[in-house]
């Protein structure tokens, strides 16, 4: 069994940040262009002990999805949005058995359900992109950058980033 200790409050409340996204825009002459922005929901990028997500009262998880909901209007984005990568904080990662790394996924969804409550409506998730990556064992807190490509279409109000850690 593998374990991860993923941090709350690091680069987004559960450790996810959309890094280096590009927003389509127009300049004063009406020409199209792009502006690079980073969407974040955290006050700090420092990975420290004591901020871990928990499963059954422990700081370790064996299979879990960690979701962050991003409302584009909160970031003054009203056009299409191209995601180039996701960053999350990781306190430790230990693969099970004799393995020295473990697979994980970053998944991006458009979301049309209600927000602001304690639950998400999974029937309102529409997959946009998914990227698998190998996470080597670490014992020193760090941030992890996962390069990926995902396009959030103009008119989309909300999208979700999911860090999925499979069992084993």
Coordinates of N, CA and C in Angstrom, one line a residue:
X1 N 0.8 -1.2 0.0 CA 0.0 0.0 0.0 C 0.9 1.2 0.0
X2 N 0.6 2.2 -0.8 CA 1.3 3.4 -0.9 C 0.6 4.5 0.0
X3 N 1.4 5.5 0.4 CA 0.8 6.6 1.2 C 1.3 7.9 0.7
X4 N 0.4 8.9 0.8 CA 0.8 10.3 0.5 C 0.3 11.1 1.6
X5 N 1.0 12.2 1.9 CA 0.6 13.2 2.8 C 0.5 14.5 2.0
X6 N -0.7 14.9 1.6 CA -0.9 16.0 0.8 C -1.3 17.2 1.7
X7 N -0.8 18.4 1.4 CA -1.0 19.5 2.3 C -2.1 20.4 2.0
X8 N -2.8 20.7 3.1 CA -3.9 21.7 3.0 C -3.2 23.1 3.2
X9 N -3.6 24.1 2.4 CA -3.1 25.4 2.6 C -1.8 25.7 1.8
X10 N -1.4 24.8 1.0 CA -0.2 25.0 0.2 C -0.5 25.2 -1.2
X11 N -0.2 26.3 -1.7 CA -0.4 26.7 -3.1 C -1.8 26.5 -3.6
X12 N -2.7 26.3 -2.8 CA -4.2 26.2 -2.9 C -4.5 25.3 -1.7
X13 N -5.7 25.5 -1.2 CA -6.0 24.9 0.1 C -5.7 23.5 0.2
X14 N -5.8 22.7 -0.8 CA -5.4 21.3 -0.6 C -4.1 21.0 -1.4
X15 N -3.5 22.0 -1.8 CA -2.2 21.9 -2.4 C -2.2 21.9 -3.9
X16 N -3.3 22.3 -4.5 CA -3.3 22.4 -6.0 C -3.4 23.8 -6.5
X17 N -2.6 24.1 -7.5 CA -2.6 25.4 -8.1 C -2.6 25.2 -9.6
X18 N -3.3 26.0 -10.3 CA -3.2 26.0 -11.8 C -2.1 27.0 -12.2
X19 N -1.0 26.5 -12.6 CA 0.1 27.3 -12.9 C 0.2 27.6 -14.4
X20 N 0.6 28.8 -14.7 CA 0.9 29.2 -16.1 C -0.2 29.0 -17.0
X21 N -1.4 29.3 -16.7 CA -2.5 29.3 -17.6 C -2.5 30.5 -18.5
X22 N -3.0 30.3 -19.7 CA -3.1 31.5 -20.6 C -4.5 31.8 -20.8
X23 N -4.8 33.1 -20.8 CA -6.1 33.6 -21.1 C -6.1 34.4 -22.4
X24 N -7.0 34.1 -23.3 CA -7.1 34.9 -24.5 C -7.6 36.3 -24.2
X25 N -7.0 37.2 -24.9 CA -7.4 38.6 -24.6 C -7.3 39.4 -25.9
X26 N -7.7 40.7 -25.9 CA -7.5 41.6 -27.0 C -6.7 42.8 -26.5
X27 N -5.9 43.3 -27.4 CA -5.1 44.5 -27.1 C -6.0 45.7 -27.5
X28 N -5.4 46.9 -27.3 CA -6.2 48.2 -27.7 C -6.5 48.3 -29.1
X29 N -5.7 47.7 -30.0 CA -6.0 47.7 -31.4 C -6.9 46.6 -31.9
X30 N -7.4 45.8 -31.0 CA -8.4 44.8 -31.3 C -7.7 43.5 -31.7
X31 N -6.4 43.4 -31.6 CA -5.6 42.2 -31.9 C -5.8 41.1 -30.8
X32 N -5.7 39.9 -31.2 CA -5.8 38.8 -30.2 C -4.5 38.6 -29.6
X33 N -4.4 38.1 -28.4 CA -3.2 37.8 -27.7 C -3.5 36.9 -26.5
X34 N -2.4 36.6 -25.8 CA -2.6 35.8 -24.6 C -1.9 36.5 -23.4
X35 N -2.5 36.3 -22.2 CA -1.9 36.8 -21.0 C -1.7 35.6 -20.1
X36 N -0.6 35.4 -19.5 CA -0.3 34.3 -18.6 C -0.7 34.7 -17.2
X37 N -1.5 33.8 -16.5 CA -1.9 34.0 -15.2 C -1.7 32.7 -14.4
X38 N -1.7 32.9 -13.1 CA -1.6 31.7 -12.2 C -2.8 31.8 -11.2
X39 N -3.6 30.8 -11.2 CA -4.8 30.8 -10.3 C -4.4 30.0 -9.0
X40 N -4.6 30.6 -7.9 CA -4.2 30.0 -6.6 C -5.2 30.3 -5.6
X41 N -5.3 29.3 -4.6 CA -6.3 29.5 -3.5 C -5.6 29.3 -2.2
X42 N -4.3 29.8 -2.1 CA -3.6 29.6 -0.9 C -2.9 31.0 -0.5
X43 N -2.5 31.1 0.7 CA -1.8 32.2 1.2 C -0.3 32.0 1.2
X44 N 0.2 30.8 1.0 CA 1.6 30.5 1.1 C 1.9 29.3 0.2
X45 N 3.2 29.3 -0.2 CA 3.7 28.1 -1.0 C 4.6 27.3 -0.2
X46 N 4.7 27.6 1.1 CA 5.6 26.8 2.0 C 4.9 25.6 2.5
X47 N 5.6 24.4 2.2 CA 5.1 23.1 2.6 C 5.6 22.8 4.0
X48 N 4.7 22.7 5.0 CA 5.1 22.5 6.4 C 4.3 21.3 7.0
X49 N 4.8 20.7 8.0 CA 4.1 19.7 8.7 C 2.9 20.2 9.4
X50 N 1.9 19.4 9.6 CA 0.7 19.7 10.4 C -0.4 20.3 9.5
X51 N -0.3 20.3 8.2 CA -1.3 20.8 7.3 C -1.9 19.7 6.5
X52 N -1.6 18.4 6.8 CA -2.0 17.3 5.9 C -3.4 17.0 5.8
X53 N -3.9 16.6 4.7 CA -5.2 16.0 4.5 C -5.3 14.7 5.3
X54 N -6.4 14.3 5.8 CA -6.4 13.1 6.5 C -7.4 12.1 6.0
X55 N -7.2 10.9 6.3 CA -8.1 9.8 5.9 C -8.2 8.9 7.2
X56 N -9.4 8.8 7.7 CA -9.6 8.0 8.9 C -8.7 8.5 10.1
X57 N -8.5 9.8 10.2 CA -7.8 10.3 11.3 C -6.3 10.3 11.2
X58 N -5.8 9.7 10.1 CA -4.3 9.7 9.9 C -4.0 10.8 8.9
X59 N -2.7 11.1 8.7 CA -2.2 12.1 7.7 C -1.9 11.4 6.4
X60 N -2.2 10.1 6.3 CA -1.8 9.3 5.1 C -3.0 8.9 4.4
X61 N -2.9 8.8 3.1 CA -4.0 8.3 2.2 C -3.5 7.2 1.4
X62 N -4.4 6.2 1.1 CA -4.1 5.1 0.2 C -4.8 5.2 -1.1
X63 N -5.9 5.8 -1.2 CA -6.7 6.1 -2.4 C -7.6 7.3 -2.1
X64 N -7.5 8.3 -2.9 CA -8.3 9.5 -2.6 C -8.2 10.5 -3.8
X65 N -9.2 11.3 -4.0 CA -9.2 12.4 -4.9 C -9.3 13.7 -4.1
X66 N -8.5 14.6 -4.4 CA -8.5 15.9 -3.8 C -8.9 16.9 -4.8
X67 N -10.0 17.6 -4.6 CA -10.6 18.5 -5.6 C -10.5 20.0 -5.2
X68 N -10.3 20.8 -6.2 CA -10.3 22.3 -6.0 C -11.2 22.8 -7.1
X69 N -12.1 23.7 -6.7 CA -13.1 24.3 -7.6 C -12.6 25.8 -7.9
X70 N -12.5 26.1 -9.2 CA -12.1 27.4 -9.6 C -13.2 28.0 -10.4
X71 N -13.7 29.2 -9.9 CA -14.7 30.0 -10.6 C -13.9 31.1 -11.4
X72 N -14.0 31.0 -12.7 CA -13.2 31.9 -13.5 C -13.5 33.4 -13.2
X73 N -14.7 33.7 -12.9 CA -15.0 35.1 -12.6 C -14.3 35.6 -11.3
X74 N -13.9 34.7 -10.4 CA -13.1 35.1 -9.2 C -11.7 35.7 -9.6
X75 N -11.3 35.3 -10.8 CA -10.0 35.7 -11.3 C -10.1 36.7 -12.5
X76 N -11.3 37.2 -12.7 CA -11.6 38.2 -13.8 C -11.3 37.6 -15.1
X77 N -11.6 36.3 -15.3 CA -11.4 35.6 -16.6 C -12.8 35.4 -17.2
X78 N -13.0 35.9 -18.4 CA -14.3 35.8 -19.1 C -14.2 35.2 -20.4
X79 N -13.0 34.7 -20.8 CA -12.8 34.1 -22.1 C -12.3 32.7 -21.9
X80 N -11.8 32.1 -23.0 CA -11.3 30.7 -22.9 C -10.0 30.8 -22.1
X81 N -9.6 29.6 -21.5 CA -8.5 29.5 -20.6 C -7.7 28.3 -20.9
X82 N -6.4 28.4 -21.2 CA -5.6 27.2 -21.5 C -4.7 26.9 -20.3
X83 N -4.9 25.7 -19.8 CA -4.1 25.3 -18.6 C -2.8 24.6 -19.1
X84 N -1.6 25.1 -18.6 CA -0.4 24.5 -19.0 C 0.2 23.6 -17.9
X85 N -0.3 23.7 -16.7 CA 0.3 22.8 -15.6 C -0.5 23.0 -14.3
X86 N -0.2 22.1 -13.4 CA -0.8 22.1 -12.1 C 0.3 21.9 -11.1
X87 N 0.3 22.7 -10.0 CA 1.3 22.5 -8.9 C 0.6 22.2 -7.6
X88 N 1.2 21.3 -6.9 CA 0.6 20.9 -5.6 C 1.7 20.7 -4.6
X89 N 1.4 20.9 -3.3 CA 2.3 20.7 -2.2 C 2.3 19.3 -1.7
X90 N 3.4 18.7 -1.5 CA 3.5 17.3 -1.0 C 4.4 17.2 0.1
X91 N 3.9 16.7 1.3 CA 4.8 16.6 2.4 C 5.7 15.4 2.4
X92 N 5.0 14.3 2.0 CA 5.8 13.0 1.8 C 5.0 12.1 0.9
X93 N 5.7 11.2 0.3 CA 5.1 10.1 -0.6 C 6.0 8.9 -0.5
X94 N 5.3 7.8 -0.1 CA 6.0 6.5 0.0 C 5.2 5.5 -0.7
X95 N 5.8 4.9 -1.8 CA 5.2 3.8 -2.5 C 5.1 2.5 -1.7
X96 N 4.2 1.7 -2.0 CA 4.0 0.4 -1.3 C 5.0 -0.6 -1.8
X97 N 5.3 -1.6 -0.9 CA 6.2 -2.7 -1.3 C 7.6 -2.3 -1.6
X98 N 8.2 -2.8 -2.6 CA 9.5 -2.5 -3.0 C 9.6 -1.3 -4.0
X99 N 8.5 -0.8 -4.4 CA 8.4 0.3 -5.4 C 9.0 1.6 -4.8
X100 N 9.6 2.4 -5.7 CA 10.2 3.7 -5.3 C 9.4 4.9 -5.9
X101 N 8.3 4.6 -6.6 CA 7.4 5.6 -7.1 C 6.0 5.1 -7.2
X102 N 5.1 6.0 -7.5 CA 3.7 5.6 -7.6 C 3.0 6.5 -8.6
X103 N 2.0 5.9 -9.3 CA 1.3 6.7 -10.3 C 0.2 7.5 -9.6
X104 N -0.1 8.7 -10.3 CA -1.1 9.5 -9.8 C -1.7 10.2 -11.1
X105 N -2.8 10.9 -10.9 CA -3.5 11.6 -12.1 C -3.8 13.0 -11.7
X106 N -3.7 13.9 -12.6 CA -4.3 15.2 -12.5 C -5.4 15.2 -13.5
X107 N -6.6 15.5 -13.1 CA -7.8 15.5 -14.0 C -8.4 16.9 -13.9
X108 N -8.8 17.4 -15.1 CA -9.5 18.7 -15.2 C -10.9 18.5 -15.7
X109 N -11.9 19.1 -15.0 CA -13.3 19.0 -15.4 C -13.9 20.3 -15.5
X110 N -14.8 20.5 -16.5 CA -15.7 21.6 -16.5 C -16.8 21.2 -15.5
X111 N -17.4 22.2 -14.8 CA -18.4 21.9 -13.8 C -19.5 22.8 -13.9
X112 N -20.7 22.2 -14.0 CA -22.0 23.0 -14.1 C -22.9 22.9 -13.0
X113 N -22.4 22.3 -11.9 CA -23.3 22.1 -10.7 C -23.2 23.3 -9.7
X114 N -23.9 23.2 -8.6 CA -23.8 24.2 -7.6 C -22.5 24.2 -6.9
X115 N -22.0 25.4 -6.5 CA -20.8 25.5 -5.7 C -21.1 26.3 -4.4
X116 N -20.2 26.3 -3.5 CA -20.3 27.0 -2.2 C -20.8 26.2 -1.1
X117 N -21.2 24.9 -1.3 CA -21.7 24.0 -0.3 C -20.6 23.1 0.1
X118 N -21.0 22.0 0.8 CA -20.0 21.0 1.3 C -19.9 19.9 0.3
X119 N -20.6 19.8 -0.8 CA -20.6 18.7 -1.7 C -20.6 19.1 -3.1
X120 N -20.0 18.3 -4.0 CA -20.1 18.5 -5.4 C -21.0 17.5 -6.1
X121 N -21.7 17.9 -7.1 CA -22.6 17.0 -7.9 C -21.7 16.3 -9.0
X122 N -21.3 15.1 -8.8 CA -20.5 14.4 -9.7 C -21.1 14.2 -11.1
X123 N -22.4 14.3 -11.2 CA -23.1 14.2 -12.5 C -22.9 15.4 -13.3
X124 N -22.4 16.5 -12.7 CA -22.2 17.7 -13.4 C -20.7 17.9 -13.8
X125 N -19.9 16.9 -13.7 CA -18.5 16.9 -14.1 C -18.4 16.5 -15.6
X126 N -17.7 17.3 -16.3 CA -17.4 17.0 -17.7 C -15.9 17.0 -17.9
X127 N -15.3 15.8 -18.2 CA -13.9 15.6 -18.3 C -13.3 16.5 -19.5
X128 N -12.3 17.2 -19.2 CA -11.6 18.1 -20.2 C -10.3 17.5 -20.5
X129 N -9.5 17.0 -19.5 CA -8.2 16.5 -19.7 C -7.7 15.7 -18.5
X130 N -6.8 14.8 -18.8 CA -6.3 13.9 -17.7 C -4.8 13.7 -18.0
X131 N -3.9 13.8 -17.0 CA -2.5 13.5 -17.2 C -2.0 12.6 -16.1
X132 N -1.5 11.5 -16.4 CA -0.9 10.6 -15.4 C 0.6 10.9 -15.3
X133 N 1.1 10.8 -14.0 CA 2.5 11.1 -13.8 C 3.0 10.1 -12.7
X134 N 4.3 9.9 -12.7 CA 4.9 9.1 -11.6 C 5.5 10.0 -10.6
X135 N 5.1 9.7 -9.3 CA 5.6 10.5 -8.2 C 6.6 9.6 -7.5
X136 N 7.9 10.0 -7.5 CA 8.9 9.3 -6.8 C 8.7 9.5 -5.3
X137 N 9.2 8.5 -4.5 CA 9.2 8.7 -3.1 C 9.9 9.9 -2.7
X138 N 9.3 10.7 -1.7 CA 10.0 11.8 -1.1 C 9.8 11.8 0.4
X139 N 10.8 12.4 1.1 CA 10.6 12.5 2.5 C 10.9 14.0 2.9
X140 N 11.2 14.8 2.0 CA 11.4 16.3 2.2 C 10.2 17.0 1.6
X141 N 9.5 17.8 2.3 CA 8.4 18.6 1.8 C 8.8 19.4 0.5
X142 N 7.9 19.4 -0.5 CA 8.2 20.1 -1.7 C 6.9 20.4 -2.5
X143 N 7.1 21.2 -3.5 CA 5.9 21.4 -4.4 C 6.3 20.6 -5.7
X144 N 5.2 20.1 -6.3 CA 5.3 19.2 -7.5 C 4.7 19.9 -8.6
X145 N 5.4 20.1 -9.7 CA 4.8 20.7 -10.9 C 4.5 19.6 -11.9
X146 N 3.3 19.5 -12.4 CA 2.9 18.6 -13.4 C 2.5 19.3 -14.7
X147 N 3.2 19.2 -15.7 CA 2.9 19.8 -17.0 C 1.7 19.1 -17.7
X148 N 0.8 19.8 -18.2 CA -0.3 19.2 -18.9 C -1.0 20.3 -19.8
X149 N -1.9 19.9 -20.6 CA -2.6 20.8 -21.5 C -4.1 20.5 -21.3
X150 N -4.8 21.6 -21.1 CA -6.3 21.5 -21.0 C -6.9 22.9 -21.4
X151 N -7.9 22.8 -22.2 CA -8.6 24.0 -22.7 C -10.0 24.2 -22.0
X152 N -10.2 25.3 -21.3 CA -11.5 25.6 -20.7 C -12.1 26.6 -21.7
X153 N -13.2 26.2 -22.2 CA -13.9 26.9 -23.3 C -14.5 28.2 -22.7
X154 N -14.6 29.2 -23.6 CA -15.2 30.5 -23.3 C -16.7 30.2 -22.9
X155 N -17.2 30.9 -21.9 CA -18.5 30.6 -21.4 C -18.6 29.6 -20.2
X156 N -17.5 28.9 -20.0 CA -17.4 28.1 -18.8 C -17.3 28.9 -17.6
X157 N -18.1 28.7 -16.6 CA -18.0 29.5 -15.3 C -17.1 28.9 -14.3
X158 N -17.1 27.5 -14.2 CA -16.4 26.8 -13.2 C -15.6 25.6 -13.7
X159 N -14.4 25.4 -13.2 CA -13.7 24.1 -13.5 C -13.2 23.6 -12.3
X160 N -12.9 22.3 -12.3 CA -12.4 21.6 -11.1 C -11.1 20.9 -11.5
X161 N -10.1 20.9 -10.6 CA -8.9 20.2 -10.7 C -8.9 19.1 -9.6
X162 N -8.6 17.9 -10.1 CA -8.7 16.7 -9.2 C -7.3 16.1 -9.2
X163 N -6.7 16.0 -8.0 CA -5.5 15.2 -7.9 C -5.9 13.8 -7.4
X164 N -5.8 12.8 -8.2 CA -6.2 11.4 -7.9 C -5.0 10.5 -7.6
X165 N -5.1 10.0 -6.4 CA -4.0 9.0 -5.9 C -4.7 7.7 -5.8
X166 N -4.4 6.7 -6.8 CA -5.0 5.4 -6.8 C -4.4 4.5 -5.7
X167 N -5.2 3.5 -5.3 CA -4.7 2.6 -4.3 C -3.6 1.7 -4.8
X168 N -2.5 1.6 -4.0 CA -1.4 0.7 -4.4 C -0.4 1.4 -5.1

